[in-house]
Amino acid sequence: MANSEECCSTQLIDGDGAFNATGIDRLIKEVKLGECGLSYAIVSIMGPQSSGKSTLLNHLFATNFREMDAFRGRSQTTKGIWLAKCAGIEPCTLVMDLEGTDGRERGEDDTAFEKQSALFALAVSDIVLINMWCHDIGREQAANKPLLKTVFQVMMRLFSPRKTTLMFVIRDKTRTPLENLEPVLREDIQKIWDSVPKPEAHKETPLSEFFNVEVVALSSYEEKEEQFKEQVASLRQRFFHSIAPGGLAGDRRGVVPASGFSFSAQQIWKVIKENKDLDLPAHKVMVATVRCEEIANEKYADFSGNEEWSQLEEAVQSGPISGFGKKLSSILDTCLSEYDAEATYFDEGVRTGKRKQLEEKLLQLVQPAFQALLGHIRSGSLDKFKEAFDKALNGGEAFSVAACNCSESFMALFDEGCADAVITQANWDTSKVRDKLKRDIEAHIASVRAAKLAELTALYEAKLKEALSGPVEALLDGANSETWPAIRKLFRRETESAVSGLSSALLGFDMDEQSKGKLLSSMEAYARGVVEAKTKEEAGRVLIRMKDRFTTLFSHDSDSMPRVWTGNEDIRAITKTARSSSLKLLSVMAAIRLDDGDADNIENTLSLALVDSTNVAAKDRSITTADPLASSTWQEVSSSKTLITPVQCKSLWRQFKAETEYSVSQAISAQEANKRNNNWLPPPWAIVALIVLGFNEFMTLLRNPLYLGVIFVGFLLIKALWVQLDVAGEFRNGALPGLISLSSKLVPTIMNMIKRLADEGANAAANDPHRNPPLASKNFTNEGNASSEMSSSASSGLTESDYTSPAKQD
């Protein structure tokens, strides 16, 4: 494999073990590794020869390591150790491709060099990929167990501890789920670690102190190329920012600065080459290991292809199978007996170990089917329990009795199903599945109980809200001294009724006293919350309520009739009464008084500060007293029960007075106007003067009654003018405005009256052409009556007509 400038690769160690210091220095310069400081990562890969290590690296890191040509046969491709830069991965990452193990080209020298190269890779790498075939998991050589054991031991002796991530890449993944393969692999690694002799300083050190173990599985590159590439692309993402916290090598230790990596790697390889303690396993054990491994693999393959097992595996996916445990135990027993017969003459220790591994692999193979069967039994039992439980509740059975009976019945049914599924060779514990079923049943019971309790609680809460909201609002609307006692009485009565009903309904749930008491207490708290919420809502509208109450009392009499201000009413007293009632409403709304001991002095404080203070200040302005409302709290009232603070009360009262002042002013104006309208007669002294001074004129009228008729007609005309001009209405706005208005309307009004009289006279003559002329010469009385009727008719016509006509002429 030649160096490529494009991917920056070089042979780090050749096939003879010579370290290429010149090549690594040139590579470090090309990739500018010396500028990275500690921000770089080293990845290496090891595994059997021709297992696809180079192929994996090329796809995973976009390198160009030489790959094996399958058409030329399986042979060694990579010699020694090659180093290249990963393309497109941050931070800067170098990858080492190690020579494959078990190669026939090296022969007997293979094991020594593979241990040296593996130890070197572990010593310098942050992440080590261990490439292995899926079907080789559990094999002594193929899984690199002796190699890892020796590497673990020598590494602790040669180097200071560092944290390395071992990523086992399982190639050509089979139908066996990764979840079943991974525990076996991890258990093998832990066993190797436990068996390795350790120095005193690391006697109790766990494997996780030196290594992070990761396991991934990839599909076959040759058979499922597209799926293999997708999986590799997904795996590549894990190498981005691999040294960041939480990354693959996020907790590594003892990192060598990038500028010293070349010298450090050269010294490590020197120490490894001089080590003479690495040995091969004994020949006898090796032969036994290889042969027993072959027999075990053969029996595993026979079992995997067994038609009866395949039918069981397929059938268990759709539902439970009767007699599953007996059938599968018989097949497993036959497979293990055949292994014992063929491996009986090999080393007992190796034979027993491989038999145990075979048994573990077989059990791992059948465990998914067993777990699926347990899942079917559990889900079936749970579904049947739910159906029976709902049926019992719908039939009127008490909740606690139905829950207990159904739970016991279907847990027993699950136990019967588990007993039928037990496999003789496996000592699998079904308690976890049983516990899960029990938890699921208890969770279902709890959810149904919670739903039933929520339904009951919602029902009684709705009743409480309906029983409290409307009456409380009505009581607060008519606030008086008995409002809060009435609310307390209503609150206690409805709450006791709801609590009693809920308590009776809870008897079938078999609740403990603490839970029951908590639920009943929450119901009482809800009732209190309804009252308090409604009170707060009404307190927010207190100003509107106060104005409505003032308007009702001020503008209506005791019979609820609209009040007419005739001049006899005591507006001051009426105003004081209406404001006192509004102040009473404010004092009732100021605080919540749901408890019997809630006594306060709010009403007196408000009266003293808002009503009496005005009178006191008017009497003696020299006396200065503290304002009792200059506070944010009431005496003897907690802040939680305060709805309207003293300062807010003062502000509300000021706004209330300002908004009701207009009504009082209007009443006073109306009363004064009424008094003016009623005082149209002159003073008594003027009447006496008229009688004394007008005696002669009065006698003249008596001697000549014709003057009386003339005066009467003149009175009618003046009366008509009075009504038409609305003299009283014009003078309500003042004397001067009234005179100006009348002067502008007088002449047009007189002209209008004359015109109407002329029109009516013409109409009368036209309607009666045969009228007797002598009838016109009647006595004074008849003439006066006719004139009176004519004047009244004219007055009536003028009153009904729109007197705005003169105004338009004005």
Coordinates of C-alpha atoms in Angstrom, one line a residue, residues 134-135 137 174-176 181 293-306 309 335 338-339 357-366:
C134 CA -21.2 -12.5 14.8
H135 CA -21.0 -16.3 14.8
I137 CA -19.0 -14.6 19.8
T174 CA -27.6 -12.6 12.2
R175 CA -31.2 -12.8 13.4
T176 CA -30.1 -12.8 17.0
L181 CA -25.4 -10.8 22.0
E293 CA -15.5 -24.9 19.5
E294 CA -16.1 -26.6 16.2
I295 CA -18.4 -29.2 17.7
A296 CA -20.3 -26.6 19.7
N297 CA -20.8 -24.4 16.6
E298 CA -22.0 -27.5 14.6
K299 CA -24.6 -28.3 17.3
Y300 CA -25.6 -24.7 17.5
A301 CA -26.2 -24.6 13.8
D302 CA -28.2 -27.9 14.0
F303 CA -30.4 -26.4 16.7
S304 CA -30.9 -23.2 14.7
G305 CA -32.1 -25.2 11.7
N306 CA -34.3 -27.5 13.8
W309 CA -37.8 -25.1 17.1
C335 CA -28.7 -30.9 21.3
E338 CA -25.1 -34.9 21.2
Y339 CA -22.3 -32.4 22.1
Q357 CA -20.8 -21.6 26.4
L358 CA -23.0 -23.6 24.0
E359 CA -25.8 -23.9 26.5
E360 CA -25.6 -20.1 27.1
K361 CA -25.7 -19.4 23.4
L362 CA -28.7 -21.7 22.9
L363 CA -30.5 -20.1 25.8
Q364 CA -29.7 -16.7 24.4
L365 CA -31.2 -17.9 21.1
V366 CA -34.4 -19.1 22.7

